[in-house]
Amino acid sequence: MVDVAIVGGGPAGLSAGLFASKNGLDTVLFDTDKTWMHKAHLFNYLGIGSVGGSEFMATARQQVDDFGVDRKQGEKVTAVEESGDGFAVTTEADEYEADYVVLATGASRDLAESLGCEFDGDLVDVGVSMETSVEGAYATGGMVRAEEWQAVISAGDGAAAALNILSNEKGEHYHDFDVPDTAESVFGGLIDDE
Ligand SMILES: Cc1cc2nc3c(=O)[nH]c(=O)nc-3n(C[C@H](O)[C@H](O)[C@H](O)COP(=O)(O)OP(=O)(O)OC[C@H]3O[C@@H](n4cnc5c(N)ncnc54)[C@H](O)[C@@H]3O)c2cc1C
């Protein structure tokens, strides 16, 4: 049993994984590497001047790995179902149990539909917390948006989902704030993990 299972490892899923694992949640992420980022070159990601999409992905993957996400690259999720108080996640290779699930499969909405999430037209219906009508199940990125398909928006969706999960777990609004004094310990942790 893990705390969070994330389906999809584009900007939305990786961002959800980073925030969840950095803040102590046991997190597994599945990805089949069909991200649109391999076709993109970013000039519009705030704080980054210019970067190739695949190069961005390599950095982002390294970052989530350093923060302890169990990234199952190449493992396709075939089903997500409610199970007890959480979810059963079936892949081509194995089965997993998780308290929360974050769907981050780009424009593909099949898993959200089979899980029973409510839709608003073609889009999975979520608010700013990114939680779907199925308690504990979150939807992020392309599947919740008509056309606002930008990497920075997907990354924000993933972060919002993870912070909402953290708030649920902690029982109060959770902030992932670092200040200059914590920089050394964060990087020390990363270096120790290598
Ligand atoms: C030609 C092109 C140019 C672009 N240019 C820009 C740009 O300049 N700037 C910008 O901000 N954005 C750009 N984009 C859009 C950007 O790539 C997307 O907004 C971004 O990739 C969306 O992120 P996401 O995480 O929501 O989904 P995705 O990046 O699509 O990631 C979804 C991931 O989920 C995986 N997945 C799906 N189903 C499963 C499953 N069942 N099991 C496991 N894994 C699964 C997929 O393999 C994929 O890796 C461009 C897109 C294209 C096509």
PDB file of C-alpha atoms and ligand atoms in Angstrom:
ATOM      1  CA  MET A   1       0.000   0.000   0.000  1.00  0.00           C
ATOM      2  CA  VAL A   2       1.365   3.410  -0.963  1.00  0.00           C
ATOM      3  CA  ASP A   3      -0.007   6.828  -0.097  1.00  0.00           C
ATOM      4  CA  VAL A   4      -0.257   8.152  -3.655  1.00  0.00           C
ATOM      5  CA  ALA A   5      -0.333   6.459  -7.064  1.00  0.00           C
ATOM      6  CA  ILE A   6       0.174   8.761 -10.055  1.00  0.00           C
ATOM      7  CA  VAL A   7      -0.761   7.700 -13.569  1.00  0.00           C
ATOM      8  CA  GLY A   8       1.232   9.653 -16.142  1.00  0.00           C
ATOM      9  CA  GLY A   9       4.685  11.181 -16.003  1.00  0.00           C
ATOM     10  CA  GLY A  10       4.429  14.386 -18.026  1.00  0.00           C
ATOM     11  CA  PRO A  11       4.690  17.774 -16.301  1.00  0.00           C
ATOM     12  CA  ALA A  12       1.425  17.214 -14.384  1.00  0.00           C
ATOM     13  CA  GLY A  13       2.284  13.800 -12.986  1.00  0.00           C
ATOM     14  CA  LEU A  14       5.919  14.600 -12.232  1.00  0.00           C
ATOM     15  CA  SER A  15       4.938  17.791 -10.431  1.00  0.00           C
ATOM     16  CA  ALA A  16       2.362  15.918  -8.333  1.00  0.00           C
ATOM     17  CA  GLY A  17       5.012  13.329  -7.516  1.00  0.00           C
ATOM     18  CA  LEU A  18       7.599  15.912  -6.555  1.00  0.00           C
ATOM     19  CA  PHE A  19       5.309  17.716  -4.116  1.00  0.00           C
ATOM     20  CA  ALA A  20       3.922  14.499  -2.607  1.00  0.00           C
ATOM     21  CA  SER A  21       7.221  12.707  -2.097  1.00  0.00           C
ATOM     22  CA  LYS A  22       9.180  15.801  -1.033  1.00  0.00           C
ATOM     23  CA  ASN A  23       6.655  16.194   1.787  1.00  0.00           C
ATOM     24  CA  GLY A  24       6.780  12.649   3.055  1.00  0.00           C
ATOM     25  CA  LEU A  25       4.097  10.743   1.144  1.00  0.00           C
ATOM     26  CA  ASP A  26       5.026   7.324  -0.204  1.00  0.00           C
ATOM     27  CA  THR A  27       4.516   7.861  -3.938  1.00  0.00           C
ATOM     28  CA  VAL A  28       4.576   5.595  -6.983  1.00  0.00           C
ATOM     29  CA  LEU A  29       4.328   6.964 -10.547  1.00  0.00           C
ATOM     30  CA  PHE A  30       3.658   5.104 -13.795  1.00  0.00           C
ATOM     31  CA  ASP A  31       4.529   6.474 -17.221  1.00  0.00           C
ATOM     32  CA  THR A  32       4.615   5.243 -20.808  1.00  0.00           C
ATOM     33  CA  ASP A  33       6.672   8.219 -22.123  1.00  0.00           C
ATOM     34  CA  LYS A  34       4.175   9.407 -24.742  1.00  0.00           C
ATOM     35  CA  THR A  35       4.347  12.924 -23.332  1.00  0.00           C
ATOM     36  CA  TRP A  36       3.809  15.755 -25.778  1.00  0.00           C
ATOM     37  CA  MET A  37       6.904  17.340 -24.274  1.00  0.00           C
ATOM     38  CA  HIS A  38       9.072  15.332 -26.659  1.00  0.00           C
ATOM     39  CA  LYS A  39       7.568  17.451 -29.472  1.00  0.00           C
ATOM     40  CA  ALA A  40       7.868  20.795 -27.693  1.00  0.00           C
ATOM     41  CA  HIS A  41      10.447  23.487 -27.158  1.00  0.00           C
ATOM     42  CA  LEU A  42       9.655  25.748 -24.208  1.00  0.00           C
ATOM     43  CA  PHE A  43       9.994  29.514 -24.368  1.00  0.00           C
ATOM     44  CA  ASN A  44       6.903  30.113 -22.206  1.00  0.00           C
ATOM     45  CA  TYR A  45       7.728  28.343 -18.943  1.00  0.00           C
ATOM     46  CA  LEU A  46       8.229  31.159 -16.452  1.00  0.00           C
ATOM     47  CA  GLY A  47      11.718  31.218 -15.008  1.00  0.00           C
ATOM     48  CA  ILE A  48      13.207  29.146 -17.820  1.00  0.00           C
ATOM     49  CA  GLY A  49      14.457  31.094 -20.817  1.00  0.00           C
ATOM     50  CA  SER A  50      14.584  28.369 -23.441  1.00  0.00           C
ATOM     51  CA  VAL A  51      14.722  24.595 -23.113  1.00  0.00           C
ATOM     52  CA  GLY A  52      13.954  21.583 -25.285  1.00  0.00           C
ATOM     53  CA  GLY A  53      10.987  19.520 -24.120  1.00  0.00           C
ATOM     54  CA  SER A  54      12.954  16.287 -23.820  1.00  0.00           C
ATOM     55  CA  GLU A  55      15.726  18.082 -21.930  1.00  0.00           C
ATOM     56  CA  PHE A  56      13.102  19.538 -19.571  1.00  0.00           C
ATOM     57  CA  MET A  57      11.737  16.025 -19.008  1.00  0.00           C
ATOM     58  CA  ALA A  58      15.178  14.618 -18.184  1.00  0.00           C
ATOM     59  CA  THR A  59      15.743  17.307 -15.547  1.00  0.00           C
ATOM     60  CA  ALA A  60      12.239  16.894 -14.112  1.00  0.00           C
ATOM     61  CA  ARG A  61      12.585  13.107 -13.896  1.00  0.00           C
ATOM     62  CA  GLN A  62      15.919  13.436 -12.109  1.00  0.00           C
ATOM     63  CA  GLN A  63      14.346  15.920  -9.691  1.00  0.00           C
ATOM     64  CA  VAL A  64      11.456  13.598  -8.739  1.00  0.00           C
ATOM     65  CA  ASP A  65      13.818  10.638  -8.464  1.00  0.00           C
ATOM     66  CA  ASP A  66      16.021  12.658  -6.103  1.00  0.00           C
ATOM     67  CA  PHE A  67      12.981  13.398  -3.936  1.00  0.00           C
ATOM     68  CA  GLY A  68      12.189   9.690  -3.658  1.00  0.00           C
ATOM     69  CA  VAL A  69       9.332   9.027  -6.078  1.00  0.00           C
ATOM     70  CA  ASP A  70       9.161   5.360  -7.096  1.00  0.00           C
ATOM     71  CA  ARG A  71       8.991   6.044 -10.856  1.00  0.00           C
ATOM     72  CA  LYS A  72       7.895   3.025 -12.869  1.00  0.00           C
ATOM     73  CA  GLN A  73       8.993   4.142 -16.319  1.00  0.00           C
ATOM     74  CA  GLY A  74       7.419   2.111 -19.128  1.00  0.00           C
ATOM     75  CA  GLU A  75       4.747   0.477 -16.907  1.00  0.00           C
ATOM     76  CA  LYS A  76       1.273   1.082 -18.361  1.00  0.00           C
ATOM     77  CA  VAL A  77      -1.746   1.363 -16.077  1.00  0.00           C
ATOM     78  CA  THR A  78      -4.655  -0.646 -17.428  1.00  0.00           C
ATOM     79  CA  ALA A  79      -7.268  -0.020 -14.716  1.00  0.00           C
ATOM     80  CA  VAL A  80      -7.955   2.124 -11.652  1.00  0.00           C
ATOM     81  CA  GLU A  81     -10.801   1.091  -9.367  1.00  0.00           C
ATOM     82  CA  GLU A  82     -12.067   2.058  -5.951  1.00  0.00           C
ATOM     83  CA  SER A  83     -10.993  -0.496  -3.338  1.00  0.00           C
ATOM     84  CA  GLY A  84     -11.908  -0.143   0.320  1.00  0.00           C
ATOM     85  CA  ASP A  85     -10.935   3.381   1.428  1.00  0.00           C
ATOM     86  CA  GLY A  86      -8.508   3.759  -1.474  1.00  0.00           C
ATOM     87  CA  PHE A  87      -7.774   2.531  -4.962  1.00  0.00           C
ATOM     88  CA  ALA A  88      -6.545  -0.554  -6.765  1.00  0.00           C
ATOM     89  CA  VAL A  89      -4.206   0.289  -9.616  1.00  0.00           C
ATOM     90  CA  THR A  90      -3.604  -2.457 -12.160  1.00  0.00           C
ATOM     91  CA  THR A  91      -0.685  -2.289 -14.566  1.00  0.00           C
ATOM     92  CA  GLU A  92       0.566  -4.589 -17.264  1.00  0.00           C
ATOM     93  CA  ALA A  93       3.092  -5.895 -14.735  1.00  0.00           C
ATOM     94  CA  ASP A  94       1.512  -5.815 -11.280  1.00  0.00           C
ATOM     95  CA  GLU A  95      -1.224  -4.571  -8.952  1.00  0.00           C
ATOM     96  CA  TYR A  96      -0.892  -1.774  -6.417  1.00  0.00           C
ATOM     97  CA  GLU A  97      -3.032  -0.306  -3.623  1.00  0.00           C
ATOM     98  CA  ALA A  98      -3.016   3.408  -2.880  1.00  0.00           C
ATOM     99  CA  ASP A  99      -4.875   5.793  -0.593  1.00  0.00           C
ATOM    100  CA  TYR A 100      -5.029   8.450  -3.325  1.00  0.00           C
ATOM    101  CA  VAL A 101      -4.738   8.408  -7.089  1.00  0.00           C
ATOM    102  CA  VAL A 102      -3.692  11.276  -9.376  1.00  0.00           C
ATOM    103  CA  LEU A 103      -4.623  10.884 -13.038  1.00  0.00           C
ATOM    104  CA  ALA A 104      -2.166  12.772 -15.253  1.00  0.00           C
ATOM    105  CA  THR A 105      -2.593  11.002 -18.572  1.00  0.00           C
ATOM    106  CA  GLY A 106      -2.626  14.088 -20.794  1.00  0.00           C
ATOM    107  CA  ALA A 107      -5.681  14.311 -23.021  1.00  0.00           C
ATOM    108  CA  SER A 108      -6.534  10.628 -22.467  1.00  0.00           C
ATOM    109  CA  ARG A 109      -9.594  10.389 -20.215  1.00  0.00           C
ATOM    110  CA  ASP A 110     -10.343   6.633 -20.368  1.00  0.00           C
ATOM    111  CA  LEU A 111      -9.208   5.828 -16.828  1.00  0.00           C
ATOM    112  CA  ALA A 112     -11.162   8.736 -15.355  1.00  0.00           C
ATOM    113  CA  GLU A 113     -14.277   7.567 -17.194  1.00  0.00           C
ATOM    114  CA  SER A 114     -13.985   3.936 -16.093  1.00  0.00           C
ATOM    115  CA  LEU A 115     -13.323   5.049 -12.498  1.00  0.00           C
ATOM    116  CA  GLY A 116     -16.660   6.861 -12.573  1.00  0.00           C
ATOM    117  CA  CYS A 117     -15.475  10.473 -12.404  1.00  0.00           C
ATOM    118  CA  GLU A 118     -18.087  13.016 -13.428  1.00  0.00           C
ATOM    119  CA  PHE A 119     -17.481  14.913 -16.665  1.00  0.00           C
ATOM    120  CA  ASP A 120     -18.418  18.415 -17.799  1.00  0.00           C
ATOM    121  CA  GLY A 121     -18.852  17.826 -21.500  1.00  0.00           C
ATOM    122  CA  ASP A 122     -15.632  16.172 -22.692  1.00  0.00           C
ATOM    123  CA  LEU A 123     -13.614  17.281 -19.665  1.00  0.00           C
ATOM    124  CA  VAL A 124     -13.150  15.616 -16.294  1.00  0.00           C
ATOM    125  CA  ASP A 125     -14.965  17.874 -13.841  1.00  0.00           C
ATOM    126  CA  VAL A 126     -12.638  19.280 -11.163  1.00  0.00           C
ATOM    127  CA  GLY A 127     -12.282  22.486  -9.178  1.00  0.00           C
ATOM    128  CA  VAL A 128      -9.066  24.254  -8.218  1.00  0.00           C
ATOM    129  CA  SER A 129      -8.121  21.411  -5.828  1.00  0.00           C
ATOM    130  CA  MET A 130      -8.139  19.089  -8.872  1.00  0.00           C
ATOM    131  CA  GLU A 131     -10.178  16.490  -6.924  1.00  0.00           C
ATOM    132  CA  THR A 132     -12.754  14.680  -9.033  1.00  0.00           C
ATOM    133  CA  SER A 133     -16.257  13.622  -8.000  1.00  0.00           C
ATOM    134  CA  VAL A 134     -14.647  10.391  -6.739  1.00  0.00           C
ATOM    135  CA  GLU A 135     -13.227  11.210  -3.303  1.00  0.00           C
ATOM    136  CA  GLY A 136      -9.467  10.782  -3.220  1.00  0.00           C
ATOM    137  CA  ALA A 137      -9.112  10.701  -7.019  1.00  0.00           C
ATOM    138  CA  TYR A 138      -7.557  13.704  -8.741  1.00  0.00           C
ATOM    139  CA  ALA A 139      -7.388  14.674 -12.412  1.00  0.00           C
ATOM    140  CA  THR A 140      -4.817  17.083 -13.857  1.00  0.00           C
ATOM    141  CA  GLY A 141      -3.488  18.534 -17.101  1.00  0.00           C
ATOM    142  CA  GLY A 142      -5.002  18.044 -20.528  1.00  0.00           C
ATOM    143  CA  MET A 143      -7.934  15.907 -19.372  1.00  0.00           C
ATOM    144  CA  VAL A 144      -9.431  18.763 -17.343  1.00  0.00           C
ATOM    145  CA  ARG A 145      -8.858  21.544 -19.887  1.00  0.00           C
ATOM    146  CA  ALA A 146     -10.354  22.362 -23.254  1.00  0.00           C
ATOM    147  CA  GLU A 147      -7.349  24.050 -24.830  1.00  0.00           C
ATOM    148  CA  GLU A 148      -5.071  25.475 -22.144  1.00  0.00           C
ATOM    149  CA  TRP A 149      -2.452  22.848 -22.890  1.00  0.00           C
ATOM    150  CA  GLN A 150       0.775  24.328 -21.595  1.00  0.00           C
ATOM    151  CA  ALA A 151       3.448  22.638 -19.539  1.00  0.00           C
ATOM    152  CA  VAL A 152       3.412  25.262 -16.799  1.00  0.00           C
ATOM    153  CA  ILE A 153      -0.364  24.847 -16.357  1.00  0.00           C
ATOM    154  CA  SER A 154      -0.095  21.060 -16.124  1.00  0.00           C
ATOM    155  CA  ALA A 155       2.725  21.359 -13.597  1.00  0.00           C
ATOM    156  CA  GLY A 156       0.551  23.717 -11.549  1.00  0.00           C
ATOM    157  CA  ASP A 157      -2.362  21.271 -11.670  1.00  0.00           C
ATOM    158  CA  GLY A 158      -0.156  18.466 -10.385  1.00  0.00           C
ATOM    159  CA  ALA A 159       1.202  20.620  -7.574  1.00  0.00           C
ATOM    160  CA  ALA A 160      -2.333  21.646  -6.561  1.00  0.00           C
ATOM    161  CA  ALA A 161      -3.475  18.016  -6.441  1.00  0.00           C
ATOM    162  CA  ALA A 162      -0.538  16.966  -4.257  1.00  0.00           C
ATOM    163  CA  LEU A 163      -0.947  19.910  -1.892  1.00  0.00           C
ATOM    164  CA  ASN A 164      -4.648  19.101  -1.516  1.00  0.00           C
ATOM    165  CA  ILE A 165      -3.765  15.504  -0.662  1.00  0.00           C
ATOM    166  CA  LEU A 166      -1.176  16.742   1.855  1.00  0.00           C
ATOM    167  CA  SER A 167      -3.769  19.051   3.411  1.00  0.00           C
ATOM    168  CA  ASN A 168      -6.185  16.119   3.746  1.00  0.00           C
ATOM    169  CA  GLU A 169      -3.513  14.006   5.382  1.00  0.00           C
ATOM    170  CA  LYS A 170      -2.308  16.708   7.771  1.00  0.00           C
ATOM    171  CA  GLY A 171      -5.804  17.927   8.644  1.00  0.00           C
ATOM    172  CA  GLU A 172      -4.968  21.559   7.897  1.00  0.00           C
ATOM    173  CA  HIS A 173      -3.892  23.623   4.896  1.00  0.00           C
ATOM    174  CA  TYR A 174      -0.418  22.501   3.955  1.00  0.00           C
ATOM    175  CA  HIS A 175       2.274  24.809   2.627  1.00  0.00           C
ATOM    176  CA  ASP A 176       5.415  23.570   0.903  1.00  0.00           C
ATOM    177  CA  PHE A 177       7.507  26.659   1.603  1.00  0.00           C
ATOM    178  CA  ASP A 178      11.274  26.702   1.660  1.00  0.00           C
ATOM    179  CA  VAL A 179      13.430  29.657   2.621  1.00  0.00           C
ATOM    180  CA  PRO A 180      17.140  30.307   2.025  1.00  0.00           C
ATOM    181  CA  ASP A 181      18.075  28.715   5.365  1.00  0.00           C
ATOM    182  CA  THR A 182      16.571  25.371   4.305  1.00  0.00           C
ATOM    183  CA  ALA A 183      18.393  25.262   0.967  1.00  0.00           C
ATOM    184  CA  GLU A 184      21.409  23.511   2.405  1.00  0.00           C
ATOM    185  CA  SER A 185      19.347  20.751   4.052  1.00  0.00           C
ATOM    186  CA  VAL A 186      17.268  20.181   0.915  1.00  0.00           C
ATOM    187  CA  PHE A 187      20.371  19.848  -1.232  1.00  0.00           C
ATOM    188  CA  GLY A 188      22.093  17.830   1.493  1.00  0.00           C
ATOM    189  CA  GLY A 189      19.184  15.382   1.339  1.00  0.00           C
ATOM    190  CA  LEU A 190      19.424  15.146  -2.397  1.00  0.00           C
ATOM    191  CA  ILE A 191      23.178  14.585  -2.301  1.00  0.00           C
ATOM    192  CA  ASP A 192      22.784  11.875   0.388  1.00  0.00           C
ATOM    193  CA  ASP A 193      20.283  10.058  -1.823  1.00  0.00           C
ATOM    194  CA  GLU A 194      22.690   9.766  -4.719  1.00  0.00           C
TER     195      GLU A 194
HETATM  196  C1  LIG B   1       3.920  20.059 -31.085  1.00  0.00           C
HETATM  197  C2  LIG B   1       3.707  20.509 -29.666  1.00  0.00           C
HETATM  198  C3  LIG B   1       4.344  21.649 -29.221  1.00  0.00           C
HETATM  199  C4  LIG B   1       4.129  22.124 -27.911  1.00  0.00           C
HETATM  200  N1  LIG B   1       4.737  23.265 -27.513  1.00  0.00           N
HETATM  201  C5  LIG B   1       4.559  23.723 -26.249  1.00  0.00           C
HETATM  202  C6  LIG B   1       5.210  24.905 -25.790  1.00  0.00           C
HETATM  203  O1  LIG B   1       5.930  25.564 -26.548  1.00  0.00           O
HETATM  204  N2  LIG B   1       4.977  25.293 -24.512  1.00  0.00           N
HETATM  205  C7  LIG B   1       4.167  24.607 -23.653  1.00  0.00           C
HETATM  206  O2  LIG B   1       4.025  24.991 -22.501  1.00  0.00           O
HETATM  207  N3  LIG B   1       3.558  23.475 -24.054  1.00  0.00           N
HETATM  208  C8  LIG B   1       3.727  23.030 -25.325  1.00  0.00           C
HETATM  209  N4  LIG B   1       3.097  21.900 -25.750  1.00  0.00           N
HETATM  210  C9  LIG B   1       2.128  21.265 -24.822  1.00  0.00           C
HETATM  211  C10 LIG B   1       2.803  20.479 -23.690  1.00  0.00           C
HETATM  212  O3  LIG B   1       3.638  19.488 -24.228  1.00  0.00           O
HETATM  213  C11 LIG B   1       1.674  19.891 -22.834  1.00  0.00           C
HETATM  214  O4  LIG B   1       0.926  20.970 -22.281  1.00  0.00           O
HETATM  215  C12 LIG B   1       2.197  19.035 -21.689  1.00  0.00           C
HETATM  216  O5  LIG B   1       2.999  17.983 -22.149  1.00  0.00           O
HETATM  217  C13 LIG B   1       0.988  18.464 -20.943  1.00  0.00           C
HETATM  218  O6  LIG B   1       1.472  17.807 -19.796  1.00  0.00           O
HETATM  219  P1  LIG B   1       0.606  16.661 -19.095  1.00  0.00           P
HETATM  220  O7  LIG B   1       1.448  16.189 -17.969  1.00  0.00           O
HETATM  221  O8  LIG B   1      -0.758  17.154 -18.820  1.00  0.00           O
HETATM  222  O9  LIG B   1       0.438  15.505 -20.197  1.00  0.00           O
HETATM  223  P2  LIG B   1       1.537  14.761 -21.071  1.00  0.00           P
HETATM  224  O10 LIG B   1       2.782  15.540 -21.154  1.00  0.00           O
HETATM  225  O11 LIG B   1       0.870  14.375 -22.328  1.00  0.00           O
HETATM  226  O12 LIG B   1       1.889  13.464 -20.211  1.00  0.00           O
HETATM  227  C14 LIG B   1       0.998  12.399 -20.057  1.00  0.00           C
HETATM  228  C15 LIG B   1       1.829  11.156 -19.782  1.00  0.00           C
HETATM  229  O13 LIG B   1       0.962  10.116 -19.326  1.00  0.00           O
HETATM  230  C16 LIG B   1       1.396   8.895 -19.890  1.00  0.00           C
HETATM  231  N5  LIG B   1       0.275   7.960 -19.863  1.00  0.00           N
HETATM  232  C17 LIG B   1      -0.924   8.096 -20.484  1.00  0.00           C
HETATM  233  N6  LIG B   1      -1.708   7.041 -20.204  1.00  0.00           N
HETATM  234  C18 LIG B   1      -0.975   6.232 -19.367  1.00  0.00           C
HETATM  235  C19 LIG B   1      -1.253   4.988 -18.730  1.00  0.00           C
HETATM  236  N7  LIG B   1      -2.433   4.356 -18.897  1.00  0.00           N
HETATM  237  N8  LIG B   1      -0.300   4.439 -17.951  1.00  0.00           N
HETATM  238  C20 LIG B   1       0.894   5.079 -17.767  1.00  0.00           C
HETATM  239  N9  LIG B   1       1.211   6.261 -18.367  1.00  0.00           N
HETATM  240  C21 LIG B   1       0.274   6.820 -19.143  1.00  0.00           C
HETATM  241  C22 LIG B   1       1.835   9.275 -21.297  1.00  0.00           C
HETATM  242  O14 LIG B   1       2.707   8.310 -21.861  1.00  0.00           O
HETATM  243  C23 LIG B   1       2.522  10.621 -21.041  1.00  0.00           C
HETATM  244  O15 LIG B   1       3.906  10.461 -20.813  1.00  0.00           O
HETATM  245  C24 LIG B   1       3.282  21.412 -27.045  1.00  0.00           C
HETATM  246  C25 LIG B   1       2.666  20.231 -27.492  1.00  0.00           C
HETATM  247  C26 LIG B   1       2.857  19.790 -28.783  1.00  0.00           C
HETATM  248  C27 LIG B   1       2.161  18.551 -29.249  1.00  0.00           C
END
